[in-house]
PDB file of C-alpha atoms in Angstrom:
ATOM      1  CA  UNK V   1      15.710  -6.083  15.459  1.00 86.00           C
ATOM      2  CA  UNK V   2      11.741  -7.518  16.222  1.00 84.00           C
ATOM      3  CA  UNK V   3      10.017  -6.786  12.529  1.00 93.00           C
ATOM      4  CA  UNK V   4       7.525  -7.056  10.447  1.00 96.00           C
ATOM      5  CA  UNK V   5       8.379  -6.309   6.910  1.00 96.00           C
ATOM      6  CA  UNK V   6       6.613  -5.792   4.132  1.00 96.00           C
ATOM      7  CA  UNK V   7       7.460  -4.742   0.510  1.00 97.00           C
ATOM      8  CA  UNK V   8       7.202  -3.152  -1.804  1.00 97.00           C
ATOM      9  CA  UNK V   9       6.493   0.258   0.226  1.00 95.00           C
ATOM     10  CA  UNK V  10       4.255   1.793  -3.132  1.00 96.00           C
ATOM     11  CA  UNK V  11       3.284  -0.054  -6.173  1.00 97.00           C
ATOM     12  CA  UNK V  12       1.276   1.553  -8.625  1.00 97.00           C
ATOM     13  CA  UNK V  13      -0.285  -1.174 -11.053  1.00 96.00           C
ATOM     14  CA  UNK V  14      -2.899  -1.702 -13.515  1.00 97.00           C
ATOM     15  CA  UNK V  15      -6.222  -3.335 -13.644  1.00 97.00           C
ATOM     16  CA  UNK V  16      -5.853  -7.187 -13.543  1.00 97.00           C
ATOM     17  CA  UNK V  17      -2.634  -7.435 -13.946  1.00 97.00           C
ATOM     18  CA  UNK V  18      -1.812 -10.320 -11.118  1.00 97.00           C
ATOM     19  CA  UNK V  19       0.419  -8.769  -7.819  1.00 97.00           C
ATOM     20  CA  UNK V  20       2.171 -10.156  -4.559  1.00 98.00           C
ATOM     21  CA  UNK V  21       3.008  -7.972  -1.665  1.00 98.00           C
ATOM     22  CA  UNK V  22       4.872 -10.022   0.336  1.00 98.00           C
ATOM     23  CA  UNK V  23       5.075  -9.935   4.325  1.00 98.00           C
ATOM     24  CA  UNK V  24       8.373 -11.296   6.682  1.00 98.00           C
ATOM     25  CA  UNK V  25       8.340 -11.273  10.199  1.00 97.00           C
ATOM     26  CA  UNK V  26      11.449 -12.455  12.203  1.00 96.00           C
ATOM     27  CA  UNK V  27       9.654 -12.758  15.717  1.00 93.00           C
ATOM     28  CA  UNK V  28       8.518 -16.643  15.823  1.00 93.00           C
ATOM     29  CA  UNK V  29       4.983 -15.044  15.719  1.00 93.00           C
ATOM     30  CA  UNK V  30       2.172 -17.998  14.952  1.00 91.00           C
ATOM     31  CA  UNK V  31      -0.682 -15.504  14.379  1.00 92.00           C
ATOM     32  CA  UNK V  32      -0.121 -12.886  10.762  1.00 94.00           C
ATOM     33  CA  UNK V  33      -3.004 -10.839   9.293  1.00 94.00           C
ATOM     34  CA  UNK V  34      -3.600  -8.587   6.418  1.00 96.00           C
ATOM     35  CA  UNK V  35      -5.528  -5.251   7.071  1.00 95.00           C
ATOM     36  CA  UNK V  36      -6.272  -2.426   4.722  1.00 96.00           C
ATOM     37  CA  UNK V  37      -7.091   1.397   5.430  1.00 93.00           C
ATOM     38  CA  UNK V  38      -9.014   3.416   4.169  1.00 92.00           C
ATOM     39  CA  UNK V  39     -10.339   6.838   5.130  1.00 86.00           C
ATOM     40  CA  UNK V  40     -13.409   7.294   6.862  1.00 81.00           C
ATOM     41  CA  UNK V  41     -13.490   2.828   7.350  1.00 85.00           C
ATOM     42  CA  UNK V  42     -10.524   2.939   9.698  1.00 84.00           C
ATOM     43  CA  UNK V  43      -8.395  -0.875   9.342  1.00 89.00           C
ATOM     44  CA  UNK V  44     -10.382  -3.751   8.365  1.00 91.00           C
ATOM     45  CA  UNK V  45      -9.082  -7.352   8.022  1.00 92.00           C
ATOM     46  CA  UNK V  46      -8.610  -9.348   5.102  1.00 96.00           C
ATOM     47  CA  UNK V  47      -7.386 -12.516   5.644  1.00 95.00           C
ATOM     48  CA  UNK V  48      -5.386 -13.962   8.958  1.00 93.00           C
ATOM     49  CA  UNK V  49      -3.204 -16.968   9.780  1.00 93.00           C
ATOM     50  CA  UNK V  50      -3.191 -19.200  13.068  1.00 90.00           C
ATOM     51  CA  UNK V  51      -0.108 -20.937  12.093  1.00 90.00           C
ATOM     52  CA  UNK V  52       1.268 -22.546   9.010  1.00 93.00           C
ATOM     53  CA  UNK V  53      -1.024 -23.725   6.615  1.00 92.00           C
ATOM     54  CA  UNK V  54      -3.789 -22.492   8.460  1.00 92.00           C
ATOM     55  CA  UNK V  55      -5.847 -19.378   7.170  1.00 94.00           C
ATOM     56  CA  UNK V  56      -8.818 -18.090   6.986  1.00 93.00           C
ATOM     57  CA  UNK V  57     -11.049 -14.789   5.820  1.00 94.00           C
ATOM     58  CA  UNK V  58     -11.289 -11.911   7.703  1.00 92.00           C
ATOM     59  CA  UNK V  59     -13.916  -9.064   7.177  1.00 90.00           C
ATOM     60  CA  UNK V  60     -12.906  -8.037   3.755  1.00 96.00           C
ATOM     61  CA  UNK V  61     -11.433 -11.297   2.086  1.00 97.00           C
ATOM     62  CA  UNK V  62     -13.125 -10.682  -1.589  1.00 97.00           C
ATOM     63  CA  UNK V  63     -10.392 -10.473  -4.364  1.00 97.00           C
ATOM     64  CA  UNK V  64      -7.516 -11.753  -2.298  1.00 98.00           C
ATOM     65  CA  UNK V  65      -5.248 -14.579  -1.430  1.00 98.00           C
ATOM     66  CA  UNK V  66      -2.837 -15.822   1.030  1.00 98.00           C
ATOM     67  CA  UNK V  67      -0.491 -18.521   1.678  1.00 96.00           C
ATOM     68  CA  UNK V  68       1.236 -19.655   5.013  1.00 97.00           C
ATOM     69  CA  UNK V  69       3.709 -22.152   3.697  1.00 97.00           C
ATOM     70  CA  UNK V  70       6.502 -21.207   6.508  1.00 96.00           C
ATOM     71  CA  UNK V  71       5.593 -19.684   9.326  1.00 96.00           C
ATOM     72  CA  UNK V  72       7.940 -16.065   9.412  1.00 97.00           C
ATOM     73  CA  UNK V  73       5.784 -15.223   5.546  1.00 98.00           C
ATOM     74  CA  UNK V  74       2.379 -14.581   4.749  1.00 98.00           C
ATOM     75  CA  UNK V  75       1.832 -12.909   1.197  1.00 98.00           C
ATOM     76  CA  UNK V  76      -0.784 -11.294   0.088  1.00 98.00           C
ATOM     77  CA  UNK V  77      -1.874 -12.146  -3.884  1.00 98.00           C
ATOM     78  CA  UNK V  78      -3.927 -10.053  -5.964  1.00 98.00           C
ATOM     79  CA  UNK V  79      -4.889 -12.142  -8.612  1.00 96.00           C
ATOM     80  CA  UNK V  80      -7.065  -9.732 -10.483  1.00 97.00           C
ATOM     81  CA  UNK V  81      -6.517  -6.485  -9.339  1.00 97.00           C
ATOM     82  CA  UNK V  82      -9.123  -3.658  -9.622  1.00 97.00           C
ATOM     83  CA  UNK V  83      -9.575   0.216  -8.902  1.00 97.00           C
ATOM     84  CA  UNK V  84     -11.740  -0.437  -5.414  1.00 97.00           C
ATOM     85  CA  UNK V  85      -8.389  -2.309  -4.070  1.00 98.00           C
ATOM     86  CA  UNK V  86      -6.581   0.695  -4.196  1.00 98.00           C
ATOM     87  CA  UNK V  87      -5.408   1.062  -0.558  1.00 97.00           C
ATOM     88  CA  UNK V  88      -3.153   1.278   1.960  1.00 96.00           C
ATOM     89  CA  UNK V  89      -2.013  -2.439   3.119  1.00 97.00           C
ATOM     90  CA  UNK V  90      -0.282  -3.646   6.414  1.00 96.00           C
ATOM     91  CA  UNK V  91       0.510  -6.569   7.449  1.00 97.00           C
ATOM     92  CA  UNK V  92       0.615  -7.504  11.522  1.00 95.00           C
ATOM     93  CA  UNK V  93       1.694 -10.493  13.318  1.00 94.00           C
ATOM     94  CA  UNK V  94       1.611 -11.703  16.918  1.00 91.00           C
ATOM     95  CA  UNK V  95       1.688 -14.579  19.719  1.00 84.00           C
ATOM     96  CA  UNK V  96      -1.528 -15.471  19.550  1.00 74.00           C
ATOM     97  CA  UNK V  97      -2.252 -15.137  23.486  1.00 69.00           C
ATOM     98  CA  UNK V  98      -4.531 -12.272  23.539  1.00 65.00           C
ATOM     99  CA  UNK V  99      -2.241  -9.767  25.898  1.00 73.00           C
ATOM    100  CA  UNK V 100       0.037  -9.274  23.205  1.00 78.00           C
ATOM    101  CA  UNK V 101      -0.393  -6.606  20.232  1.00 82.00           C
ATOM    102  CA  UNK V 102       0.059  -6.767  16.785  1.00 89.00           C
ATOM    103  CA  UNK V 103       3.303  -5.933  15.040  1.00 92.00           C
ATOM    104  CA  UNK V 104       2.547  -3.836  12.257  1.00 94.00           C
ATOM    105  CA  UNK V 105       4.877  -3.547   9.177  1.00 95.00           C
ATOM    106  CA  UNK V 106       4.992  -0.127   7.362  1.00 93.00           C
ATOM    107  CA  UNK V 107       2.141  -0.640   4.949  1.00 95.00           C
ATOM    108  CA  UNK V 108       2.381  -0.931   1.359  1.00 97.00           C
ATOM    109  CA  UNK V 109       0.437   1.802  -1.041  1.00 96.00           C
ATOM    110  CA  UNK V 110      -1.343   0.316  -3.728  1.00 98.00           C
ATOM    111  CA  UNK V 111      -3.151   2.272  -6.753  1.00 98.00           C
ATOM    112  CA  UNK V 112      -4.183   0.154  -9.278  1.00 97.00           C
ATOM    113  CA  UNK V 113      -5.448   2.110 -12.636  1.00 97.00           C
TER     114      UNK V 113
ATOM    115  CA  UNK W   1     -19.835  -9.221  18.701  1.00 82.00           C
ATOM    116  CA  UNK W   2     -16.635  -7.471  20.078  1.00 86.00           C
ATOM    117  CA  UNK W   3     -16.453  -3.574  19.316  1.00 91.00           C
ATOM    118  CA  UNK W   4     -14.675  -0.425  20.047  1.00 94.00           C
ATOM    119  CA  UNK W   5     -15.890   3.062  19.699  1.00 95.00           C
ATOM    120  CA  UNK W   6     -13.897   6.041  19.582  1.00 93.00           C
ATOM    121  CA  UNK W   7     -14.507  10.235  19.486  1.00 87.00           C
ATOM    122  CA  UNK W   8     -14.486  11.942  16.304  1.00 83.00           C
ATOM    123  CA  UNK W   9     -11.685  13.812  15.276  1.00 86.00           C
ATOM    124  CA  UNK W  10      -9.532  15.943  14.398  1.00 95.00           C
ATOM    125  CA  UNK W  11      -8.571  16.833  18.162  1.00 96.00           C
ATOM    126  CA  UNK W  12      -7.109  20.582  17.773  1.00 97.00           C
ATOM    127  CA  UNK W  13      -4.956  21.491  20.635  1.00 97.00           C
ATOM    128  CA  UNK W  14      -2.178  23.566  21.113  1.00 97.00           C
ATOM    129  CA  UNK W  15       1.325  22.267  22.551  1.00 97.00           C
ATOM    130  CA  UNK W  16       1.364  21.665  26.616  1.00 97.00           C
ATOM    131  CA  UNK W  17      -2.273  21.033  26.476  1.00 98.00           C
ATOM    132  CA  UNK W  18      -3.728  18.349  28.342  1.00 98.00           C
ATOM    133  CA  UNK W  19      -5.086  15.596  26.192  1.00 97.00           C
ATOM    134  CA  UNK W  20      -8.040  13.566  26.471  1.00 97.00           C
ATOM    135  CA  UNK W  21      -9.531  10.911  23.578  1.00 97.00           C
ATOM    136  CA  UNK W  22     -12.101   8.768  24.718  1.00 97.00           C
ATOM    137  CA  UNK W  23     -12.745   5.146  24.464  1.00 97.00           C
ATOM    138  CA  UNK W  24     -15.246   2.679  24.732  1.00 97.00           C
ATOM    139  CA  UNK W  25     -15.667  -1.060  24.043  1.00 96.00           C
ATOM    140  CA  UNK W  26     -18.128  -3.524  24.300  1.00 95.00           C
ATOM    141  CA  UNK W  27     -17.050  -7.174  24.544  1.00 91.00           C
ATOM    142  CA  UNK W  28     -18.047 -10.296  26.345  1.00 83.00           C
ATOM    143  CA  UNK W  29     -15.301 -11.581  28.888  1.00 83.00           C
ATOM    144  CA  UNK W  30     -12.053  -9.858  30.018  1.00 86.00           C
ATOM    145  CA  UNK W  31     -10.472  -8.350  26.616  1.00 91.00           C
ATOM    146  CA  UNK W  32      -6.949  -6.965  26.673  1.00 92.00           C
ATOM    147  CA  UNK W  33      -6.937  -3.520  25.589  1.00 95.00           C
ATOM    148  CA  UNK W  34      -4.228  -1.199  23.937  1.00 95.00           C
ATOM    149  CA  UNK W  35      -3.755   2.150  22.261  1.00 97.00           C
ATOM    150  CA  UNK W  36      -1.748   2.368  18.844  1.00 96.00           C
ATOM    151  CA  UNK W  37      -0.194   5.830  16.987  1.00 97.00           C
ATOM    152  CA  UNK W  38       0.064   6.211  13.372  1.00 95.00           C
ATOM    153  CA  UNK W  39       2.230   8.373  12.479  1.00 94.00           C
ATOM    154  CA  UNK W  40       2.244  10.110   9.311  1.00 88.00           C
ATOM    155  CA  UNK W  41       3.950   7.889   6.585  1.00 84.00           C
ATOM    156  CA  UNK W  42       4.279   5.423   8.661  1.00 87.00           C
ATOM    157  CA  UNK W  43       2.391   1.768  10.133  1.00 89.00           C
ATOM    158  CA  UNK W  44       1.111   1.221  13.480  1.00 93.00           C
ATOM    159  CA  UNK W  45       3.295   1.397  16.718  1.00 93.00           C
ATOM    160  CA  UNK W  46       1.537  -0.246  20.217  1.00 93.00           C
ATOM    161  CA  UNK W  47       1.401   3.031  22.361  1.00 96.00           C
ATOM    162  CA  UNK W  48       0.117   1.118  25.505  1.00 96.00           C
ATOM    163  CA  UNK W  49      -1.685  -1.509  26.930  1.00 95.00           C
ATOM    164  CA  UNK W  50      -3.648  -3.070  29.983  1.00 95.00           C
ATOM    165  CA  UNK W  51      -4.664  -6.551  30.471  1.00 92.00           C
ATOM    166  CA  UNK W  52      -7.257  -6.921  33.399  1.00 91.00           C
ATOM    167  CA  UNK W  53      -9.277  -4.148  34.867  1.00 93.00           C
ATOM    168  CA  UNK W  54      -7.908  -1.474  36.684  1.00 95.00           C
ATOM    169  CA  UNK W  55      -4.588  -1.668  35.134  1.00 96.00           C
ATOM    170  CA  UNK W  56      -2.639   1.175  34.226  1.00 97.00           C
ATOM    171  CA  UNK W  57      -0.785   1.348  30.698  1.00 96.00           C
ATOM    172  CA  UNK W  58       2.099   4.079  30.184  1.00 97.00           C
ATOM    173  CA  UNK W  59       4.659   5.028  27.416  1.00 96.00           C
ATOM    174  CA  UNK W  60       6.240   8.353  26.610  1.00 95.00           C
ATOM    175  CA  UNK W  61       4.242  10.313  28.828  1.00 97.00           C
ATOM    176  CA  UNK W  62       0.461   8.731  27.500  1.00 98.00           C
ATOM    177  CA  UNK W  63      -1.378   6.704  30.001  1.00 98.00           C
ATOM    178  CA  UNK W  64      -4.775   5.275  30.216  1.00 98.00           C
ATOM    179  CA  UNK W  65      -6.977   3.198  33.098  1.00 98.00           C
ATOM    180  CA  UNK W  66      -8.980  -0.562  32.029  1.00 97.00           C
ATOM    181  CA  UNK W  67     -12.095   0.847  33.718  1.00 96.00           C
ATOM    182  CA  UNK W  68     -14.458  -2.144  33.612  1.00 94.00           C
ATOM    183  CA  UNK W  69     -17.392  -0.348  35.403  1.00 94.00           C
ATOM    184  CA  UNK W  70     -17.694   2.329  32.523  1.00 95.00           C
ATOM    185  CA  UNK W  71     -16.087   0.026  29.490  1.00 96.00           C
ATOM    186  CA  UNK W  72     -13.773   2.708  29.247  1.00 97.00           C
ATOM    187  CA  UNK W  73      -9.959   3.166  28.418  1.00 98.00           C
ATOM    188  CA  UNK W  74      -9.432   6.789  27.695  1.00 98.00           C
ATOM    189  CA  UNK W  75      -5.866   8.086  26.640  1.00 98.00           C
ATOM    190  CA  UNK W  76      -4.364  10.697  28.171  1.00 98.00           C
ATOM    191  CA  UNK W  77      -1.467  12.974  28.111  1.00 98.00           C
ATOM    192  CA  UNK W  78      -0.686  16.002  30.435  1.00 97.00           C
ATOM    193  CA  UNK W  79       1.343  18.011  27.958  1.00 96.00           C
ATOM    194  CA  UNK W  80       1.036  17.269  24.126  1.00 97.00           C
ATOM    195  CA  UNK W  81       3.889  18.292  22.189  1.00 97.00           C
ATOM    196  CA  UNK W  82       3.704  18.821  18.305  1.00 97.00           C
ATOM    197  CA  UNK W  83       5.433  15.852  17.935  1.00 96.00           C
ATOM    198  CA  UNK W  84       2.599  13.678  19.051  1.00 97.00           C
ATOM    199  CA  UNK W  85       0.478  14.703  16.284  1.00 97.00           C
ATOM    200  CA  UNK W  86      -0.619  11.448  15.042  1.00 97.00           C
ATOM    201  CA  UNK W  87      -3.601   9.039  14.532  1.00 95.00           C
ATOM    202  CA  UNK W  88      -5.065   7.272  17.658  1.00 97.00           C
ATOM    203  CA  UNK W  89      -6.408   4.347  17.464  1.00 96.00           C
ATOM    204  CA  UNK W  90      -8.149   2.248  20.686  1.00 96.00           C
ATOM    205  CA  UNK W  91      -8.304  -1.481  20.188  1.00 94.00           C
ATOM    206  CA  UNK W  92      -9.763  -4.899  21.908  1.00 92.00           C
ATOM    207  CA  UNK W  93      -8.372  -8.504  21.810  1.00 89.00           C
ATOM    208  CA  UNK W  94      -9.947 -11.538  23.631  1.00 81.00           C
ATOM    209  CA  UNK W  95      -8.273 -14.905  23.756  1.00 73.00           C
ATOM    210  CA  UNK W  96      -7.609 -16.085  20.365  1.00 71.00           C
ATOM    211  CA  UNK W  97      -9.882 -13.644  18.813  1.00 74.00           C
ATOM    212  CA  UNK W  98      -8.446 -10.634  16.579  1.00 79.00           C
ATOM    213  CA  UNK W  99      -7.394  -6.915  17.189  1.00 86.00           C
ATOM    214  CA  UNK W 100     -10.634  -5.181  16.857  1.00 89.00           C
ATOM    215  CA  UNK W 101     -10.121  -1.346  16.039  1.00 91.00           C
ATOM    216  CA  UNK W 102     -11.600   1.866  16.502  1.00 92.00           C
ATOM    217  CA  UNK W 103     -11.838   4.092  13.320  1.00 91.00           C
ATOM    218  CA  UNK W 104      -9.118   6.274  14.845  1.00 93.00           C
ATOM    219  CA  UNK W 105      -8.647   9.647  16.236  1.00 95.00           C
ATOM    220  CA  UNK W 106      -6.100  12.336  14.191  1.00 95.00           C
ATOM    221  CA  UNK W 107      -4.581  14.975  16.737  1.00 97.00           C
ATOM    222  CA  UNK W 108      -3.265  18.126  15.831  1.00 97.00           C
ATOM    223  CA  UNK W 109      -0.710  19.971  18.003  1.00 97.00           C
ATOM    224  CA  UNK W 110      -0.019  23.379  17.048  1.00 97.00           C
ATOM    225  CA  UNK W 111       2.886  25.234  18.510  1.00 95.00           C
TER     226      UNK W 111
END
């Protein structure tokens, strides 16, 4: 089955204690992207990926990391978490011809106290 | 830049009612444009889509017109059932560019 998969599904952490939520996708997909959600600020990207080893910020990209060392995974690292990260996370990945959609994974709940 | 504006929510309705959330965009060029639902719990799902103007999208009983005269692509639904109470969200992509979203739309069916 064509997915996106993230884990872990929650993690509840505290502050600046360093965190990966890691991101799979098993669809040959060049382009991945973080977003987060948040009410009333709808999805905004964090960082995105064009292909392997090649990333670069999105709208939001203060306080995180990424990697694209193979091209199906695309972590997210939180080296230093704090409180205002606290946030529902998906990852999304695509061809990167603009017809197609994302795939979106099933988001990962963060709360960092 | 590129931009997509949807209508406030919550949409209140009550089941077999017709639905109607509006959509707007603003971009340079030909975007593609698509609708996604959030369902409670869950991530986004692509609801539809339309790639040039005056294409129709469709799925599971939703449609909605590229109108390029009135930067438009309104989703629409003849009969809403509870089960498509969900967030909404309208979105833009052009060539290599990213999804731009709409802050989304929550519906509420009620039986």
């Amino acid at each position: 089955e064509a997915q996106v998969t993230q884990n872990p599904r929650y993690l509840i952490t505290v502050t600046g204690k360093k965190l990966t939520v890691t991101c799979s996708q098993n669809m040959n997909h060049e382009y991945m992207s973080w977003y987060r959600q948040d009410p009333g600020l709808g999805l905004r990207q964090i960082y995105y990926s064009m292909n392997v080893e090649v990333t670069d910020k999105g709208d939001v990209p203060e306080g995180y990391k990424v990697s694209r060392k193979e091209k199906r995974n695309f972590p997210l690292i939180l080296e230093s978490p704090s409180p205002n990260q606290t946030s529902l996370y998906f990852c999304a990945s695509s061809l990167t011809e603009s017809n197609y959609g994302y795939t979106f994974g099933s988001g990962t709940r963060l709360t960092v106290v | 830049g590129n931009s997509v504006t949807q209508m406030e929510g919550p949409v209140t309705l009550s089941e077999e009612a017709f639905l109607t959330i509006n959509c707007t965009y603003t971009a340079t060029g030909y975007p593609s444009l698509f609708w996604y639902v959030q369902y409670p719990g869950e991530g986004l799902q692509l609801l539809l889509k339309a790639t040039k103007a005056d294409d129709k999208g469709s799925n599971k009983g939703f449609e909605a017109t590229y109108r390029k005269e009135t930067t438009s692509f309104h989703l629409e639904k003849g009969s809403v059932q509870v089960s498509d109470s969900a967030v909404y969200f309208c979105a833009l992509r052009r060539g290599f560019q990213k999804l731009v979203f709409g802050t989304g739309t929550r519906l509420l069916v009620s039986p």
